[in-house]
């Protein structure tokens, strides 16, 4: 994937993302802490009884955004991603949880009532004003 190293570097500098879900044609958005793997899969940790997790159980199609403005000219950066969200499988849990916990030591405190979710991107759009110019985004995937 072209620009993958730029995307991974960008993700490493951010901690929060906006997650959009929907159920029965009613949209919902929430801000969550995230981690990621080398394939740009996005991980988040949440309670299964939250609205966004209940929505995912009914409709796994989600959208996520990451935004950053540093206040410097030509510094707008961001990602817009659509994908499918699901609970992490038992088979992958320990490997992916280790990535999440590496970023957030506090995750261990919530182990009794939180579940790890993964978002596998279907589309990735990248905005980087330094690379592509003013307000121009490119589709990466």
C-alpha positions as a printed Julia matrix, in Angstrom:
141×3 Matrix{Float64}:
   0.0     0.0    0.0
   1.52    3.29  -1.11
   2.0     5.8    1.75
   1.6     3.07   4.37
   4.67    4.27   6.28
   3.18    7.8    6.39
  -0.11    6.45   7.71
   1.57    4.33  10.4
   3.67    7.3   11.5
   0.55    9.49  11.62
  -1.31    6.9   13.71
   1.62    6.67  16.12
   1.26   10.37  16.92
  -2.45   10.17  17.76
  -4.43    8.47  20.5
  -8.1     9.28  19.86
 -10.42    8.56  16.96
 -14.03    9.26  16.12
 -16.02    6.11  15.47
 -19.34    6.26  13.61
 -21.83    3.4   13.8
 -25.46    3.02  12.85
 -28.41    0.82  13.61
 -31.89    1.0   12.14
 -30.84    4.01  10.04
 -29.84    6.01  13.13
 -26.22    7.18  13.15
 -24.07    7.43  16.27
 -20.58    8.72  16.89
 -18.2     8.33  19.79
 -14.57    9.13  20.57
 -12.41    6.2   21.68
  -8.76    5.43  22.34
  -7.2     3.3   19.6
  -4.2     1.19  18.74
  -3.25   -0.29  15.39
  -1.22   -3.05  13.78
   1.26   -2.95  10.9
  -1.57   -3.65   8.41
  -3.48   -0.52   9.46
  -6.14   -2.52  11.29
  -7.54   -0.38  14.09
  -8.16   -1.66  17.62
 -10.35   -0.19  20.33
 -11.4    -1.4   23.76
 -14.93   -0.88  24.99
 -17.77   -2.34  27.02
 -20.15   -4.5   25.02
 -23.2    -2.72  26.43
 -22.3     0.67  24.96
 -24.4     1.99  22.08
 -21.56    1.77  19.56
 -20.82   -1.86  20.46
 -24.51   -2.78  20.32
 -24.68   -1.08  16.91
 -21.64   -3.06  15.68
 -23.31   -6.31  16.76
 -26.23   -5.46  14.44
 -24.29   -3.67  11.67
 -20.5    -4.13  11.48
 -20.02   -1.38   8.86
 -18.35    1.61  10.48
 -16.54    4.82   9.61
 -13.66    6.32  11.57
 -11.77    9.57  11.38
  -8.49   10.85  12.74
  -7.85   14.59  12.56
  -4.93   16.77  13.42
  -4.18   20.46  13.02
  -0.97   21.69  14.55
  -1.6    25.38  13.92
   1.23   25.58  11.39
   0.63   26.48   7.75
   0.31   23.42   5.49
  -0.1    21.07   8.44
  -3.59   19.6    8.09
  -3.49   15.82   8.27
  -6.14   13.17   8.69
  -7.52    9.78   7.84
 -11.03    8.81   6.82
 -11.65    5.08   6.92
 -14.59    2.81   6.27
 -14.44   -0.79   7.35
 -15.94   -3.69   9.23
 -15.75   -3.92  12.99
 -15.94   -7.04  15.1
 -14.81   -8.4   18.41
 -11.28   -9.75  18.24
 -11.27  -13.53  17.9
  -9.98  -15.7   20.74
  -7.23  -16.88  18.41
  -5.92  -13.34  17.82
  -6.74  -11.85  21.21
  -3.4   -12.15  23.03
  -1.36  -10.76  20.15
  -3.7    -7.83  19.51
  -4.35   -7.12  23.19
  -0.57   -6.87  23.67
  -0.5    -4.09  21.03
  -3.32   -2.25  22.76
  -1.85   -2.67  26.23
   1.55   -1.51  25.01
  -0.06    1.86  24.22
  -2.39    1.97  27.2
  -1.15    0.37  30.4
  -4.48    1.24  32.03
  -6.28   -1.29  29.77
  -5.56   -4.03  32.3
  -7.8    -2.23  34.83
 -10.8    -2.68  32.53
 -10.23   -6.31  31.56
 -13.23   -7.57  33.53
 -15.83   -5.6   31.58
 -14.22   -4.47  28.29
 -13.88   -6.24  24.98
 -11.26   -5.67  22.31
 -12.59   -4.8   18.85
 -10.86   -4.66  15.5
 -11.74   -2.57  12.46
 -10.49   -3.95   9.16
 -10.37   -1.08   6.66
 -12.13   -1.39   3.32
 -11.32    2.16   2.22
  -8.65    4.52   3.51
  -8.48    8.17   2.47
  -5.46   10.18   3.59
  -5.19   13.95   3.91
  -1.7    15.36   4.28
  -1.37   18.95   3.22
   2.44   18.74   3.25
   2.44   15.79   0.83
  -0.57   16.43  -1.39
  -1.34   20.13  -1.18
  -4.2    22.16   0.17
  -7.29   20.13   1.19
  -6.49   17.31  -1.19
  -7.04   13.74  -0.07
  -6.07   10.55  -1.81
  -7.57    7.12  -1.61
  -4.93    4.74  -0.28
  -6.98    1.57  -0.22
